Coordinates of C-alpha atoms in Angstrom, one line a residue:
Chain X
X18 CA -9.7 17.7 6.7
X19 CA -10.7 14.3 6.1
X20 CA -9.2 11.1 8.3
X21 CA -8.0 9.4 4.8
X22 CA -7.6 10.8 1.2
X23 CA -8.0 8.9 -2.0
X24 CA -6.4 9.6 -4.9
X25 CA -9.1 8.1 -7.4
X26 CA -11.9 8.7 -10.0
X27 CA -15.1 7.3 -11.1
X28 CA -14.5 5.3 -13.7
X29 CA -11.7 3.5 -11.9
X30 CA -13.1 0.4 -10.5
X31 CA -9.7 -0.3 -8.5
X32 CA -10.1 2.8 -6.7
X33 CA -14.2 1.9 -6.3
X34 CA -12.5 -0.7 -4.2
X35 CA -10.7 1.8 -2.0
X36 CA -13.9 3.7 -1.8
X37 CA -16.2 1.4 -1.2
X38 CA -13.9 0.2 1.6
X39 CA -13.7 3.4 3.5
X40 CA -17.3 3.9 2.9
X41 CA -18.9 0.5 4.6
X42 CA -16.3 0.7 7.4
X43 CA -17.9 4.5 8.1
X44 CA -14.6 6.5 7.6
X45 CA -13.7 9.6 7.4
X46 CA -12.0 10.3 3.6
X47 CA -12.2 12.1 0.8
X48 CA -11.5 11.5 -2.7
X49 CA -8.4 13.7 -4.7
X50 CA -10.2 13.0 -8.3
X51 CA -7.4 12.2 -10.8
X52 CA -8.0 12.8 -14.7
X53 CA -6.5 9.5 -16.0
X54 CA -8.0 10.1 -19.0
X55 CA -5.8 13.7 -19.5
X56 CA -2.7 10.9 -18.7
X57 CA -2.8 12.7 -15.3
X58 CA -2.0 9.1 -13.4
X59 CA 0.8 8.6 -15.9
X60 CA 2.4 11.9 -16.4
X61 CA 5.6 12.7 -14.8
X62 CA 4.5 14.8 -11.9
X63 CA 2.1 11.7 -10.7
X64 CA 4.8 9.2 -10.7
X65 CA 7.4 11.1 -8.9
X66 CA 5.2 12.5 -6.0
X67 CA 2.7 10.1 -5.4
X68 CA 2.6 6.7 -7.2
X69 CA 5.5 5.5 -9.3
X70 CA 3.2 2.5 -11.1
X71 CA 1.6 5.7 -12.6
X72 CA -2.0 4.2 -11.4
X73 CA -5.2 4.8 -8.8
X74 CA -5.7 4.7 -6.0
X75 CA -3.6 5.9 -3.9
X76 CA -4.5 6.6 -0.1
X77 CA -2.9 9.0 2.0
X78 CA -3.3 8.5 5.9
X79 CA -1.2 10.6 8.2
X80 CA 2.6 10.2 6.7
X81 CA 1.8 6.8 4.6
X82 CA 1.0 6.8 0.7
X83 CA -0.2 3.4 -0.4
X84 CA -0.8 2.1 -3.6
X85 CA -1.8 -1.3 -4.9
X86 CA -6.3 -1.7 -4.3
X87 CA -5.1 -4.9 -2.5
X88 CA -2.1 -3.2 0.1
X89 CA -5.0 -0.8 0.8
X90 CA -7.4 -3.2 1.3
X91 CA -5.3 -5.5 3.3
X92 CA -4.2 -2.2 6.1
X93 CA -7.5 -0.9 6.0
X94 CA -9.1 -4.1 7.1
X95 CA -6.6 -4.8 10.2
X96 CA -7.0 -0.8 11.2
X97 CA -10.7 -0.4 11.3
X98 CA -11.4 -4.2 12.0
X99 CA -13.7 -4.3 9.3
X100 CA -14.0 -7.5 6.3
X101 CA -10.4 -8.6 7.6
X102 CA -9.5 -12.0 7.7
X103 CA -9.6 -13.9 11.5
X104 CA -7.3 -16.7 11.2
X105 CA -4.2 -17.5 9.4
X106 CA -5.8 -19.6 6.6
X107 CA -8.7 -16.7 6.2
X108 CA -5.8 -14.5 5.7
X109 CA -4.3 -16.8 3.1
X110 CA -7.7 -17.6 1.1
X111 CA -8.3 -14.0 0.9
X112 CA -5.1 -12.8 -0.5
X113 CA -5.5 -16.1 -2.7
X114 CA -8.6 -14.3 -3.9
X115 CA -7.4 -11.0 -4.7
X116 CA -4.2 -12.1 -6.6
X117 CA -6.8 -14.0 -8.4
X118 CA -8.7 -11.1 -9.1
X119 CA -5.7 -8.9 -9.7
X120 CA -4.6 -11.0 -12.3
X121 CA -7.3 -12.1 -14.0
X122 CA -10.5 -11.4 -12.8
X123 CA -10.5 -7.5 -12.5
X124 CA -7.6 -7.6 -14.9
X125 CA -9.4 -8.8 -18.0
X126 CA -13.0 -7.3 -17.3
X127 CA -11.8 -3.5 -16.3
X128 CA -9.7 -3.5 -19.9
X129 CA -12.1 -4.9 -21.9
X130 CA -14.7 -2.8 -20.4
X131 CA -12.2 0.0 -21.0
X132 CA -11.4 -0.7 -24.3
X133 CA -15.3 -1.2 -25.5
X134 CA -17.2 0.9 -23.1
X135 CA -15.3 3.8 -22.4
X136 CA -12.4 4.2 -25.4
X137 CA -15.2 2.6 -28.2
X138 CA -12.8 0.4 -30.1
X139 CA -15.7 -1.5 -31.2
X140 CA -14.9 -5.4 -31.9
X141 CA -11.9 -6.1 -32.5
X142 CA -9.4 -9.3 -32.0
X143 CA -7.8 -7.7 -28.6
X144 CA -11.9 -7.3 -27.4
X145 CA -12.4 -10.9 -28.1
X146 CA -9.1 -12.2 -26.9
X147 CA -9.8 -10.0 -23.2
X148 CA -13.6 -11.5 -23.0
X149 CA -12.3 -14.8 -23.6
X150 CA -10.3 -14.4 -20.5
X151 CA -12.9 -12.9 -18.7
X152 CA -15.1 -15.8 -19.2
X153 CA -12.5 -17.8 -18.0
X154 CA -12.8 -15.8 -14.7
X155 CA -16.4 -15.5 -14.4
X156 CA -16.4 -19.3 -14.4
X157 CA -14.0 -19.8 -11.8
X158 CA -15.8 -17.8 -9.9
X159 CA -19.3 -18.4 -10.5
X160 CA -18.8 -22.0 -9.8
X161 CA -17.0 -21.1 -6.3
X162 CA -19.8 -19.3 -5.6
X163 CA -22.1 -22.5 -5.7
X164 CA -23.3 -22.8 -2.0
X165 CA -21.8 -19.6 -0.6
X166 CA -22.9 -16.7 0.1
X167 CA -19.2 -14.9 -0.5
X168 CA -15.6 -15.6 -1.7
X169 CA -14.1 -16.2 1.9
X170 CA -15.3 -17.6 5.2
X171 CA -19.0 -17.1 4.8
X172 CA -18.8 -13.3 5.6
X173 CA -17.9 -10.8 3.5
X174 CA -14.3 -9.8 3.4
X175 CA -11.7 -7.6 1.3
X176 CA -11.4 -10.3 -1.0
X177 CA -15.3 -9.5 -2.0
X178 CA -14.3 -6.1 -2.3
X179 CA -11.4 -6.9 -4.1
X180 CA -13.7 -8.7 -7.1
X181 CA -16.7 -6.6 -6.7
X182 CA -14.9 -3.9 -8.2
X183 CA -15.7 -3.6 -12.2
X184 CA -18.9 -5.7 -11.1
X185 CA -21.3 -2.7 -10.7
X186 CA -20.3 -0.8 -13.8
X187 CA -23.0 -0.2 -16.5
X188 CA -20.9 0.9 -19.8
X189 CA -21.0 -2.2 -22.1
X190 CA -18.1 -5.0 -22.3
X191 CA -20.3 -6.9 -24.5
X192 CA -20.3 -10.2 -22.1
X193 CA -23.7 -11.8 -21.1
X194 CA -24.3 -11.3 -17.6
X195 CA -27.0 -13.6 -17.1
X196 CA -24.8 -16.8 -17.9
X197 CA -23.8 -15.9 -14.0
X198 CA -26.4 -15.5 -12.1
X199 CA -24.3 -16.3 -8.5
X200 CA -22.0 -13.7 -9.3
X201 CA -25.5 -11.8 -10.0
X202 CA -26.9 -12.7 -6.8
X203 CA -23.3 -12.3 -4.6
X204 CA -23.2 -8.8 -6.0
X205 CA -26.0 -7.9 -4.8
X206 CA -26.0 -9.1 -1.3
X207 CA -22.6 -7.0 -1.7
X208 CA -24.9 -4.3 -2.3
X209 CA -27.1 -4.6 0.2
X210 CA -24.5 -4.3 3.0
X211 CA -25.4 -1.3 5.0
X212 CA -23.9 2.3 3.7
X213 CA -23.1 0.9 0.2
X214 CA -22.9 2.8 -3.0
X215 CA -22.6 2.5 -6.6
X216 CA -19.3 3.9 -7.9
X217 CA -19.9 7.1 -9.4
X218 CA -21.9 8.4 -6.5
X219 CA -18.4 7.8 -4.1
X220 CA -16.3 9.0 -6.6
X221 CA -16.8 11.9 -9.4
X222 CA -16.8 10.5 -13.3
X223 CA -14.0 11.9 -15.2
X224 CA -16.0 11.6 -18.1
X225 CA -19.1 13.3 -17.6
X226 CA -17.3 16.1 -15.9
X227 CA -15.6 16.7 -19.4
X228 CA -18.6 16.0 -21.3
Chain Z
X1 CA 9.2 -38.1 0.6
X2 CA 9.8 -34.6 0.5
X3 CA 8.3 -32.2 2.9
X4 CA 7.2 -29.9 0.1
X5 CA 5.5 -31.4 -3.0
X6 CA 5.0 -28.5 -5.7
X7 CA 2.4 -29.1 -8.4
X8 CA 4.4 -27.2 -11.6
X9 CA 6.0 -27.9 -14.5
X10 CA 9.3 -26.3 -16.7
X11 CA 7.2 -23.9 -18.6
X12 CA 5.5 -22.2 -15.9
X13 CA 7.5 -18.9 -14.8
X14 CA 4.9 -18.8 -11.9
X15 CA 5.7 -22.6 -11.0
X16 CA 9.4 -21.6 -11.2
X17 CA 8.6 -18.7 -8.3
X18 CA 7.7 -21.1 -5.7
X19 CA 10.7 -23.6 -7.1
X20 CA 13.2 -20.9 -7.3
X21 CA 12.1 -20.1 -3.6
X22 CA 12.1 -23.8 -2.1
X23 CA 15.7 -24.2 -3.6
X24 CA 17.4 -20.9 -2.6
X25 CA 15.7 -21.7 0.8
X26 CA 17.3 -25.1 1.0
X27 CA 13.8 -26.6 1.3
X28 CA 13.4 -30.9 0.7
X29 CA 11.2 -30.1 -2.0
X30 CA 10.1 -32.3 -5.1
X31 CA 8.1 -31.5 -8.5
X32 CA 4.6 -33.2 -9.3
X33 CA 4.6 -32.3 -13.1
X34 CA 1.5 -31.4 -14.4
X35 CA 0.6 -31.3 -18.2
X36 CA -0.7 -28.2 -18.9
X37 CA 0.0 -28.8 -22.4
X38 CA -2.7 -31.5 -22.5
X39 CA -5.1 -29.3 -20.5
X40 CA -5.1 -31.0 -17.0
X41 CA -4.4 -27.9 -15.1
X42 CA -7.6 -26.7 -16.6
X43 CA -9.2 -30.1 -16.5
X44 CA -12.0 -31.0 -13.8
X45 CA -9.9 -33.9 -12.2
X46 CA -7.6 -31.3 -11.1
X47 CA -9.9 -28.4 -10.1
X48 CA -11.8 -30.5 -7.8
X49 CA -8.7 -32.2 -6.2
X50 CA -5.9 -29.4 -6.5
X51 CA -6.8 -26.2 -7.6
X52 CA -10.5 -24.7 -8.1
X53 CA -8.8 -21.8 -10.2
X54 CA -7.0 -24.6 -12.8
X55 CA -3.8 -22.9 -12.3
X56 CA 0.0 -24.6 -10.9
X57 CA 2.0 -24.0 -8.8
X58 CA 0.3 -25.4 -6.1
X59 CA 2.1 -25.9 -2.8
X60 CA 1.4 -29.1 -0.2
X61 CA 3.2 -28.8 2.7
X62 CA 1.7 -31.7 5.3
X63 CA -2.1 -31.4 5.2
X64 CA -1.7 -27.7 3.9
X65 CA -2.3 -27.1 -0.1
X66 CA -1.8 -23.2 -1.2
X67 CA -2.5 -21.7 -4.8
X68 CA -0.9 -18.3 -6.1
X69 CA 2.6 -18.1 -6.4
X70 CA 2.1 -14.4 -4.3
X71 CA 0.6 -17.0 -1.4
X72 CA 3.1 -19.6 -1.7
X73 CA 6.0 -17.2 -1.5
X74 CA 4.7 -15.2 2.0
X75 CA 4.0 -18.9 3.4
X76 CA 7.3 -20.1 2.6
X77 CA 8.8 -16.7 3.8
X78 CA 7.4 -16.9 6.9
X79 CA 8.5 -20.4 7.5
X80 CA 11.7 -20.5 6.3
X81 CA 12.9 -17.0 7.1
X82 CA 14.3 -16.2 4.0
X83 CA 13.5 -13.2 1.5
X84 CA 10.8 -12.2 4.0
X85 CA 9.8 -8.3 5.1
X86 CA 11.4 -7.3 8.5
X87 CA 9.0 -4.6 9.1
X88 CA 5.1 -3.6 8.4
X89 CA 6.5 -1.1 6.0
X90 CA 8.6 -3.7 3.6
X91 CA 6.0 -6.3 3.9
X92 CA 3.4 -3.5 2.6
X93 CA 5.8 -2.8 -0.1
X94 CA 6.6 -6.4 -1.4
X95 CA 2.7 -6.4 -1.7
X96 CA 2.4 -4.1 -3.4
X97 CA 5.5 -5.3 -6.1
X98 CA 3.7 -8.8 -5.9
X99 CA 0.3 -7.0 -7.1
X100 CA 2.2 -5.2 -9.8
X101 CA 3.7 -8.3 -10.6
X102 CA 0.3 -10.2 -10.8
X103 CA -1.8 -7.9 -12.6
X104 CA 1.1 -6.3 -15.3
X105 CA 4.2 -7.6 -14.9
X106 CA 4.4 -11.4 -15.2
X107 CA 0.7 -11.2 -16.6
X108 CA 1.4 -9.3 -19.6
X109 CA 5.2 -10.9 -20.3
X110 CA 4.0 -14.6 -19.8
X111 CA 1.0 -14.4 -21.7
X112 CA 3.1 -12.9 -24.8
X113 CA 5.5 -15.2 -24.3
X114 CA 3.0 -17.9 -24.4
X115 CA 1.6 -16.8 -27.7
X116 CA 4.4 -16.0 -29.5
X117 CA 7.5 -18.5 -28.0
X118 CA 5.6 -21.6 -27.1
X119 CA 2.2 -21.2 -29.4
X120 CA 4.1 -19.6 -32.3
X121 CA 1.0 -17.5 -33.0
X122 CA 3.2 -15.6 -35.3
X123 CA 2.2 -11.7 -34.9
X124 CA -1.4 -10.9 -34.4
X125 CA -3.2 -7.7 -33.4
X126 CA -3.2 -9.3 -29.2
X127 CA 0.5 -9.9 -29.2
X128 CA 1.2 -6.3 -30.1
X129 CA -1.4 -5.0 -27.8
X130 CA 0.1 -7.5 -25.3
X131 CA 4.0 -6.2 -26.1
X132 CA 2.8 -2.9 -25.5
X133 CA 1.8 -3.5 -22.0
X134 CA 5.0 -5.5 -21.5
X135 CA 6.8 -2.3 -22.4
X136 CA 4.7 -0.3 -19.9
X137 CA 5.4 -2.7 -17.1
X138 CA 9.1 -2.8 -17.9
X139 CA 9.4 0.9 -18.0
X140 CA 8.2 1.3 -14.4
X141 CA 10.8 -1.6 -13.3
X142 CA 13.5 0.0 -15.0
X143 CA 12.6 3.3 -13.6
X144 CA 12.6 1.8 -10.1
X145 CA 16.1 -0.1 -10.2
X146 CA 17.8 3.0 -10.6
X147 CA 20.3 3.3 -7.9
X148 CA 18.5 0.0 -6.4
X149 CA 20.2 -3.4 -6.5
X150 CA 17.1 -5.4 -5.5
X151 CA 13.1 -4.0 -5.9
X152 CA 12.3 -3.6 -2.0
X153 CA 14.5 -3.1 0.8
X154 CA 18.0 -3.3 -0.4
X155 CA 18.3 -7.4 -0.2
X156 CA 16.8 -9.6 -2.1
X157 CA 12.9 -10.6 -0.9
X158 CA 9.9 -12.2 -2.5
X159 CA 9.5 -9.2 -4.3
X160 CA 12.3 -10.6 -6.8
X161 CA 11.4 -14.0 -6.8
X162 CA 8.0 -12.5 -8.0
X163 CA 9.0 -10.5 -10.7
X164 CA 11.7 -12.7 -11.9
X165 CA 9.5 -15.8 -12.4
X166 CA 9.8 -15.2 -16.4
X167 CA 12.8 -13.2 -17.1
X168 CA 15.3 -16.0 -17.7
X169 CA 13.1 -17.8 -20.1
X170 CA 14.6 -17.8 -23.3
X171 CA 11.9 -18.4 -26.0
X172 CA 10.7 -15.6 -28.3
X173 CA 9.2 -12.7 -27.3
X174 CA 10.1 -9.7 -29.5
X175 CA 10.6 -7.8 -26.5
X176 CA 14.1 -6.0 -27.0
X177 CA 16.0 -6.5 -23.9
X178 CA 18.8 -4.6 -24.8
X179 CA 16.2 -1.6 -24.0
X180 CA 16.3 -2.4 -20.3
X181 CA 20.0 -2.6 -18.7
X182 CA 18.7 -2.2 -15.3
X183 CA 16.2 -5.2 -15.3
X184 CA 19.1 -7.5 -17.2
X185 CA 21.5 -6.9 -14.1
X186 CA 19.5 -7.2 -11.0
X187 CA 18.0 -10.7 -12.8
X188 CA 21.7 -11.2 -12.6
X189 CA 22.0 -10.3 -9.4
X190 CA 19.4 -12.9 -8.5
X191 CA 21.1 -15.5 -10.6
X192 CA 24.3 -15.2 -8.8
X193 CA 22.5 -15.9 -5.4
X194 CA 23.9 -19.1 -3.8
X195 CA 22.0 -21.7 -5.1
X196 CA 20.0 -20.6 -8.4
X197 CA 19.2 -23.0 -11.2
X198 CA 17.3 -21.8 -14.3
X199 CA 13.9 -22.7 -14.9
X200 CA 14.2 -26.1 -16.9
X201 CA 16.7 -27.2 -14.1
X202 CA 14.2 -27.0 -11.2
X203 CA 11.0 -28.5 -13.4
X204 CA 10.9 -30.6 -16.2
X205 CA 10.0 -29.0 -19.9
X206 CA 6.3 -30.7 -20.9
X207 CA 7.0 -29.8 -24.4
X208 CA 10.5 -31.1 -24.3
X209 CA 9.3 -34.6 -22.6
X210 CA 6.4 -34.6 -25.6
X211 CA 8.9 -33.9 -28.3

């Protein structure tokens, strides 16, 4: 039985984050695939017995259920000693970074990406409206990333974890991803990090197991 | 001079989390109003001087300045000793409110409220989508203050302060509250803590100072 379990599926960049975590740092975990698109995450039984918040991921180690991509992040940095900050103001430019993210960054791009790549809505005001904000991000971003190599400290760290989430996803969100080409380039010195892995070959697609 | 200077302004429920803290804490704190109004949050003077991410609050304390009210308020905890985790285990879970707060919570009820009580957009396809994820947020917060006075712990913590940055705000919504008698008494609860001013007390209105 595996060290760490994740409750998580393909599609869900905030449980990539998990993943992706557990998989540079060389632990021992397995993923507990969750149909979010059944309303599993949601459902009754899902929010009484493992998350409340009725979302992925979740990780189970030992006796501890965690949810939140950045609480995981955050305890799975100090235990394995891996992309964690090393001073007090690391710590705080990294969490600065992933409430950044949270709320905006991964926030806008994983539901517009939902909405046009994965549910189909096509254009509609809500579609332009999220990409709107998501430009708003990328900018933030992509200008931060003028003379560094990553978000925090000149290293990676869970805060490039954090925002690399939705970054690797191929289903379309209609924004042009050559007006940010550092974000291009950060993601994929990400990628070349030893052990790394595109989403859907850490955690199995809900999708195309349906389809 | 004050010890703590806090770039905000009336309007801002997230300003008003790092004010609300400062003044239950009993913190020599002041305001440095900022006109987000006229766009100078977003505006390059202040990105390159106060905050990259063109957001307020931001918090300087001596030579220190910190962005993200989720930052601000762990800083401030750990300082002052109030509304802090006392335990791994509660500082995990405040976290993982504070995530909750960032990415649904607050993001999804300020930005409506935004739209429809300061904007006056009127109704438009993004406010309903944007009421409807309101809703969802609310439900789980409801759902978690049954038989629970404050979100984490039993006392009030940063948790609160998070969540409650845009719950006394009065301008239009069309949320019903009514529908949520749980989240209506513990922002009581918060109000009748020693000390507690409403937002407008603490910061001054733009609009109102423009009017």
């Amino acid at each position: 039985m595996a060290e760490y379990k994740l409750y998580g599926f393909g599609e869900s960049g905030n449980s990539y984050k998990a993943a992706l975590m557990l998989t540079l740092s060389g632990c021992d975990w397995e993923c507990i695939p969750v149909d979010f698109f059944a309303g599993e995450t949601r459902g009754e039984a899902f929010r009484s017995t493992v998350n409340e918040m009725g979302e992925a991921p979740v990780l189970v180690h030992g006796d501890m259920m965690l949810s939140q991509s950045g609480v995981i992040l955050d305890y799975l940095a100090a235990r394995v000693g891996r992309f964690e900050p090393r001073s007090e103001e690391e710590r705080q430019e990294i969490w600065r970074w992933i409430l950044f993210d949270n709320h905006k960054f991964t926030s806008y791009l994983a539901t517009l990406r939902f909405l046009v790549g994965l549910q189909k809505t096509g254009e509609t005001p809500v579609t332009e409206w999220l990409r709107g904000r998501v430009k708003g991000a990328f900018a933030i971003v992509e200008k931060h990333l003028d003379g560094r190599d990553f978000l925090v400290a000149g290293r990676p760290t869970i805060a490039d974890l954090s925002l690399a989430g939705y970054v690797y996803y191929e289903e379309e969100t209609g924004l042009d991803r050559s007006a940010y080409p550092r974000i291009g380039a950060w993601a994929q010195r990400i990628a070349a990090l030893p052990g790394w892995r595109p989403p859907y070959e850490l955690m199995p697609s809900v999708l195309k197991a349906k389809a």
